[in-house]
mmCIF file of C-alpha atoms in Angstrom:
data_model
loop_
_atom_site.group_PDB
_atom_site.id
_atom_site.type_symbol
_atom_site.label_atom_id
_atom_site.label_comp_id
_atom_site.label_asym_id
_atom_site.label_seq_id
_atom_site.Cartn_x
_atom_site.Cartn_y
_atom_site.Cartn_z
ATOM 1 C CA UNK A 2 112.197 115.763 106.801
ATOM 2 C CA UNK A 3 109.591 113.880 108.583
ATOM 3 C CA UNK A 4 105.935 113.964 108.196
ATOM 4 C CA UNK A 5 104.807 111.840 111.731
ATOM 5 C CA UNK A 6 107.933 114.083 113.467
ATOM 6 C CA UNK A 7 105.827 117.216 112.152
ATOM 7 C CA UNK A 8 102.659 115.636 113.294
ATOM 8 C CA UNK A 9 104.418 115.049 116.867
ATOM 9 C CA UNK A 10 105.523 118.616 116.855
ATOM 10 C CA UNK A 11 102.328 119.986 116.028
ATOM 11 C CA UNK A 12 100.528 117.506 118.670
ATOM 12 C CA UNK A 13 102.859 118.237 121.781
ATOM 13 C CA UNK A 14 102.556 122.633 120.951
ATOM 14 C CA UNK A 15 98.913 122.100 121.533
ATOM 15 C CA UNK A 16 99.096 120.237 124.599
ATOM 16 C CA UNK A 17 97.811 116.520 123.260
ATOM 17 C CA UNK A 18 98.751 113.373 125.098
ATOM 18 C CA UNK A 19 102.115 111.859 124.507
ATOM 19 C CA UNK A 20 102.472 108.562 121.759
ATOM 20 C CA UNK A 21 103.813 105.354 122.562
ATOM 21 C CA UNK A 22 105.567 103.149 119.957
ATOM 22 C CA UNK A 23 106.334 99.675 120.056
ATOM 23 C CA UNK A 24 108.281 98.068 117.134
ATOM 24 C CA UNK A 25 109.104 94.300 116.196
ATOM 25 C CA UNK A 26 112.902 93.322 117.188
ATOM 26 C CA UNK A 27 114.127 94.089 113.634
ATOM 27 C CA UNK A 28 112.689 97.735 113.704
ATOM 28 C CA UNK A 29 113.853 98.204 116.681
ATOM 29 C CA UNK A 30 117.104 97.404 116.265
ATOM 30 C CA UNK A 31 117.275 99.590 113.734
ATOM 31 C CA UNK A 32 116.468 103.102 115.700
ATOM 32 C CA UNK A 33 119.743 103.623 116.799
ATOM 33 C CA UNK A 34 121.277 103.903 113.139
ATOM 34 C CA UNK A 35 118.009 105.801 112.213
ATOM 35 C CA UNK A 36 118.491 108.279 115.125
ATOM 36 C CA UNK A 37 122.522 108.578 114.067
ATOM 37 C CA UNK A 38 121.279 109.350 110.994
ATOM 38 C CA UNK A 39 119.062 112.343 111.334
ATOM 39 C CA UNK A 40 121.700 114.024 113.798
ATOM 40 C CA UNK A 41 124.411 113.657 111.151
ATOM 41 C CA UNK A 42 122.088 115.216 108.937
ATOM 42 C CA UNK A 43 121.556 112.337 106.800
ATOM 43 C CA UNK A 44 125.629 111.967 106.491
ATOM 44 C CA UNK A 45 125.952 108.483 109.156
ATOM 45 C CA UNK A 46 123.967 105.489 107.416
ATOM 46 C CA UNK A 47 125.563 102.048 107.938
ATOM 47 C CA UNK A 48 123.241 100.006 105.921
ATOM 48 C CA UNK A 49 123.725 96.579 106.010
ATOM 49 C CA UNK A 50 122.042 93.068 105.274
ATOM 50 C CA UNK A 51 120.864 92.666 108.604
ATOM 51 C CA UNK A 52 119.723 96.081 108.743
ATOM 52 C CA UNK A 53 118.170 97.258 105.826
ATOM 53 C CA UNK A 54 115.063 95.820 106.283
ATOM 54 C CA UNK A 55 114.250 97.044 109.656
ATOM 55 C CA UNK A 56 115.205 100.642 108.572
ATOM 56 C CA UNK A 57 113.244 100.535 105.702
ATOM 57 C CA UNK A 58 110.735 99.898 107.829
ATOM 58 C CA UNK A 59 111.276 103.082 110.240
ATOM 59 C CA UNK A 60 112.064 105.056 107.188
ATOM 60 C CA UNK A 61 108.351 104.600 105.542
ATOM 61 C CA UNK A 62 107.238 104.969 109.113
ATOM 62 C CA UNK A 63 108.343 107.697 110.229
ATOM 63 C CA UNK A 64 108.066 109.065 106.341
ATOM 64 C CA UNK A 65 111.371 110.017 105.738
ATOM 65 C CA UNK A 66 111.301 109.421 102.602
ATOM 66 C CA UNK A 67 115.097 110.388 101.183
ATOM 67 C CA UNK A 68 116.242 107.239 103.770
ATOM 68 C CA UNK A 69 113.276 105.324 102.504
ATOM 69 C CA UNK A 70 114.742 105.690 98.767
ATOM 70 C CA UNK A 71 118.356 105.288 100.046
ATOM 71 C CA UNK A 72 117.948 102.013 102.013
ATOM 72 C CA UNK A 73 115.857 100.555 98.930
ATOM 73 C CA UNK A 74 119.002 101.308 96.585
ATOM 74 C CA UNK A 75 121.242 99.346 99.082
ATOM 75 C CA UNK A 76 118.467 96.801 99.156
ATOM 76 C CA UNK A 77 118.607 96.127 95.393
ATOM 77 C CA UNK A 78 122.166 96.142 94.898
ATOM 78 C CA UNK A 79 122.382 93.555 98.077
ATOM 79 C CA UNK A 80 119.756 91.486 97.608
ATOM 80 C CA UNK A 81 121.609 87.932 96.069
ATOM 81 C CA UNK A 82 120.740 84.310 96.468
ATOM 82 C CA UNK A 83 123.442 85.042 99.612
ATOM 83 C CA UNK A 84 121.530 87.423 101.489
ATOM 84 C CA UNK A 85 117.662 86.709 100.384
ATOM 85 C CA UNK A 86 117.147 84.564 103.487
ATOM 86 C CA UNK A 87 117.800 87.375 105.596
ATOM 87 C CA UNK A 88 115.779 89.681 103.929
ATOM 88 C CA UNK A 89 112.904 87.361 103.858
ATOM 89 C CA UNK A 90 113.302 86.512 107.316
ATOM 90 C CA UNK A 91 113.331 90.152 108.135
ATOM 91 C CA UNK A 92 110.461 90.741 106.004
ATOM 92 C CA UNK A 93 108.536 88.156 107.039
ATOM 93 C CA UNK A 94 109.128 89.210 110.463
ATOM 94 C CA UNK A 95 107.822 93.024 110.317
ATOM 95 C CA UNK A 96 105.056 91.789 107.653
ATOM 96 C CA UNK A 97 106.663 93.785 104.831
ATOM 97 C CA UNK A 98 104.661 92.038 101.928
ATOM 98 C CA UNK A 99 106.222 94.166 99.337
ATOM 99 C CA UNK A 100 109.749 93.570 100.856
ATOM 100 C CA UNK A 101 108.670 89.829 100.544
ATOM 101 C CA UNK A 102 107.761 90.462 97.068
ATOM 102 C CA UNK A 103 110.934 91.871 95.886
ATOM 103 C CA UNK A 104 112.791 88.544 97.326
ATOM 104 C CA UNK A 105 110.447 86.360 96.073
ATOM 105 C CA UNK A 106 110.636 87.984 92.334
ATOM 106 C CA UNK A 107 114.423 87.506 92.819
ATOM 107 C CA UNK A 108 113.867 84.357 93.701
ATOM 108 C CA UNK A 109 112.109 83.320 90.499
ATOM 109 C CA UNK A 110 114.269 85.224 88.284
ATOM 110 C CA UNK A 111 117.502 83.070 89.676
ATOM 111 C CA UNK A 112 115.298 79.447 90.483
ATOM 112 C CA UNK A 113 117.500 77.223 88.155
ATOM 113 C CA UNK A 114 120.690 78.580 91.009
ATOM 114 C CA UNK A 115 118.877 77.769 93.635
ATOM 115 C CA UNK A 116 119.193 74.064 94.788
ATOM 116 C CA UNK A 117 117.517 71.621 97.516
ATOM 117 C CA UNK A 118 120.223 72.635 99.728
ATOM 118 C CA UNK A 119 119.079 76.244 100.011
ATOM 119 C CA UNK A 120 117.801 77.766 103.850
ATOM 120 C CA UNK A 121 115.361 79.551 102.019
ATOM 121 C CA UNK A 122 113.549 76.322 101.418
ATOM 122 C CA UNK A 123 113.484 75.848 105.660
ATOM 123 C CA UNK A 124 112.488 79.465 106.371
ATOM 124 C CA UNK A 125 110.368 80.036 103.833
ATOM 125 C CA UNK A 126 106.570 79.837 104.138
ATOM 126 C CA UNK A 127 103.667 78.490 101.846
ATOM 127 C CA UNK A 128 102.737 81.815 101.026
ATOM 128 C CA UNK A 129 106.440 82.820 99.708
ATOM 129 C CA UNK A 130 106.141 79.761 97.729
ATOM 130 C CA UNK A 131 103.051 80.652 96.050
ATOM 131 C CA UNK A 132 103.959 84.041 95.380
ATOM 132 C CA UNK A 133 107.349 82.569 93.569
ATOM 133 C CA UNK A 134 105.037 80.034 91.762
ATOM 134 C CA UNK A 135 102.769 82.729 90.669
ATOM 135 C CA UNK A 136 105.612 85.178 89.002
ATOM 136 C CA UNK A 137 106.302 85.064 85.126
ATOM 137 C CA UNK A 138 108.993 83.960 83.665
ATOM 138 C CA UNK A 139 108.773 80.334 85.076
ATOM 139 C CA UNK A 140 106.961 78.758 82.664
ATOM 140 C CA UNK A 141 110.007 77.752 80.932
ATOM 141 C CA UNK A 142 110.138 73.703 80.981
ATOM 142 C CA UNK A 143 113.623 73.819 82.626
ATOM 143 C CA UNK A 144 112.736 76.485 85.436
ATOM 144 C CA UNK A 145 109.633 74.561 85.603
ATOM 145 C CA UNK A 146 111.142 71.025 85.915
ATOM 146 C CA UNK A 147 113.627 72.381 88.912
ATOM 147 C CA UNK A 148 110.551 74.467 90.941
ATOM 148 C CA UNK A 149 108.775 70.799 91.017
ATOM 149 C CA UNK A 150 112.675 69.451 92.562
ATOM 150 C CA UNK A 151 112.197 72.082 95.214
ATOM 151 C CA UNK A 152 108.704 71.754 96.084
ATOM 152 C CA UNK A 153 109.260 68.585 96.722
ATOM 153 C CA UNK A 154 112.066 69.622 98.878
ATOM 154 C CA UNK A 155 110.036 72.146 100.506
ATOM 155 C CA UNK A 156 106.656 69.716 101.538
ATOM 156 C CA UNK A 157 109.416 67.600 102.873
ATOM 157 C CA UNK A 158 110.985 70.129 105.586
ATOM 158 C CA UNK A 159 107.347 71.556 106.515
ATOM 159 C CA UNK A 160 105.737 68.278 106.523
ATOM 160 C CA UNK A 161 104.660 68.496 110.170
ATOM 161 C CA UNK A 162 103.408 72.216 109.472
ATOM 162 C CA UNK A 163 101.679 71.438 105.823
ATOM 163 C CA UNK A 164 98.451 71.497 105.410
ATOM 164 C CA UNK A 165 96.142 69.876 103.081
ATOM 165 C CA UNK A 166 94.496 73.578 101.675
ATOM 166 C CA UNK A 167 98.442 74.858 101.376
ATOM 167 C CA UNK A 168 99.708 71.507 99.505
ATOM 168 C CA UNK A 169 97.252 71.534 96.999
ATOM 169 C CA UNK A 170 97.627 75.270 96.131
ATOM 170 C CA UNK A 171 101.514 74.583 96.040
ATOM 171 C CA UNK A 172 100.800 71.584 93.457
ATOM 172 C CA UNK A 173 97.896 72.924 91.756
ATOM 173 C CA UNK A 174 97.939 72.496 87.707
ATOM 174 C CA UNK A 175 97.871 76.490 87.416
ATOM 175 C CA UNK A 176 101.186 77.006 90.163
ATOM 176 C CA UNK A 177 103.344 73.301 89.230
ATOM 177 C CA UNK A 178 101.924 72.322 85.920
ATOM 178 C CA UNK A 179 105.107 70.262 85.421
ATOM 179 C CA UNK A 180 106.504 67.958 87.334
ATOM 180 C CA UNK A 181 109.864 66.180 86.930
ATOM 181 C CA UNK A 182 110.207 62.820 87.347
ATOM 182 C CA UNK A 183 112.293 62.764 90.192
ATOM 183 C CA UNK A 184 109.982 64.884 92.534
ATOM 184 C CA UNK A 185 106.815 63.050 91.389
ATOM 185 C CA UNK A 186 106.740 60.254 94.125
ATOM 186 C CA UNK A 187 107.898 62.833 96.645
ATOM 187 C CA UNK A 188 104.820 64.502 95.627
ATOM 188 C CA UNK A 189 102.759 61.982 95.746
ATOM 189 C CA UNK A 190 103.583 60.384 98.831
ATOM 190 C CA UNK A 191 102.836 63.729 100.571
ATOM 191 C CA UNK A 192 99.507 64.123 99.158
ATOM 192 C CA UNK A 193 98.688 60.652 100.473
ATOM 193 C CA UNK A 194 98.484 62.004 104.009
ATOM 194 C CA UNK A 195 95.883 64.368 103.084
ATOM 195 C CA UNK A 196 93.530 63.138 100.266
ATOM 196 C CA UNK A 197 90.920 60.499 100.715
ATOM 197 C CA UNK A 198 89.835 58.528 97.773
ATOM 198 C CA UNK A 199 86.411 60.331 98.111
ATOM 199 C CA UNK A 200 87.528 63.346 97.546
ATOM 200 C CA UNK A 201 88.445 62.389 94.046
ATOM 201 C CA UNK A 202 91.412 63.006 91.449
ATOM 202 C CA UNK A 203 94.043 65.988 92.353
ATOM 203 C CA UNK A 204 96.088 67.875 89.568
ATOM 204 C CA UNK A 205 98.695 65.475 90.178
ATOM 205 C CA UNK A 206 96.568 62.466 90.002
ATOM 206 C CA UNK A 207 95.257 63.184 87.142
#
């Protein structure tokens, strides 16, 4: 059952103009299985990685909300340090903030397995990073210690794209209040292309 289908209904029986939708590519795509779905009566649904996302997003759409609930259990058996690229990408993409949100709190709960090597660390933005940085559990000196490894990391790939407003939110005492040795320099040599000695002492400074 659909509630905008019902709306549509309702609209075309009294005579009202005809609607127009244009999705992102990822939505799109993902019409076809939505359409196979509803005339199998809810008995075709191929979900996949590369899917999910975009019928998630049709599904809360187009309020059908039994899909809805069935792609989100695929989505939370799925989602792995494998596949959360995708889904972020995805996300990202159709500016699914809570999608984004459910990677980024897997992220955090699994940072110690992800290394400097990760894509997520070249598709990600500053935003993801912050939200990460922001989510409890890290304030474990280990978990800590590693974040500061891929910060580093990440300032590094985006350095062309980094700004100074994004760099010191990423490094601020409250997000990275430790900092291992090893990323420290990194760190610092970064910030040295955006702070003037006017502007005084930065959390990592000091």
């Amino acid at each position: 059952k659909s509630a905008y289908f019902e709306d549509i209904f309702r609209r075309q029986k009294s005579g009202e103009a005809r609607t127009e939708l244009v999705f992102p590519d990822t939505a799109a795509r993902a019409i076809p299985v939505l359409l196979d779905y509803l005339y199998s009566h809810g008995c075709l649904l191929p979900l996949t990685t590369a899917n999910a996302a975009g019928i998630r997003y049709v599904a809360q759409f187009f309020g059908i909300r039994i899909l809805f609930e069935k792609v989100m259990q695929f989505i939370q058996k799925d989602l792995t340090l494998n596949t959360l690229v995708t889904y972020f990408t995805n996300g990202d993409e159709l500016d699914d903030t809570k999608l984004v949100g459910i990677v980024a709190k897997h992220c955090a709960r699994n940072i110690l397995l992800v290394d400097t090597s990760h894509e997520i660390l070249k598709v990600a933005n500053t935003f993801f990073f912050v939200r990460v940085l922001s989510l409890p559990g890290l304030e474990v000196v280990e978990a800590m210690m590693h974040l500061s490894k891929l910060v580093t990391k990440f300032c590094e790939l985006h350095r062309e794209s980094l700004n100074a407003e994004a760099f010191l939110n990423l490094t601020s005492e409250e997000n990275l209040p430790q900092i291992h040795h090893s990323a420290a320099l990194g760190l610092m040599a970064t910030e040295a292309n955006f702070i003037t000695e006017s502007e005084g002492l930065t959390s990592l400074q000091e």
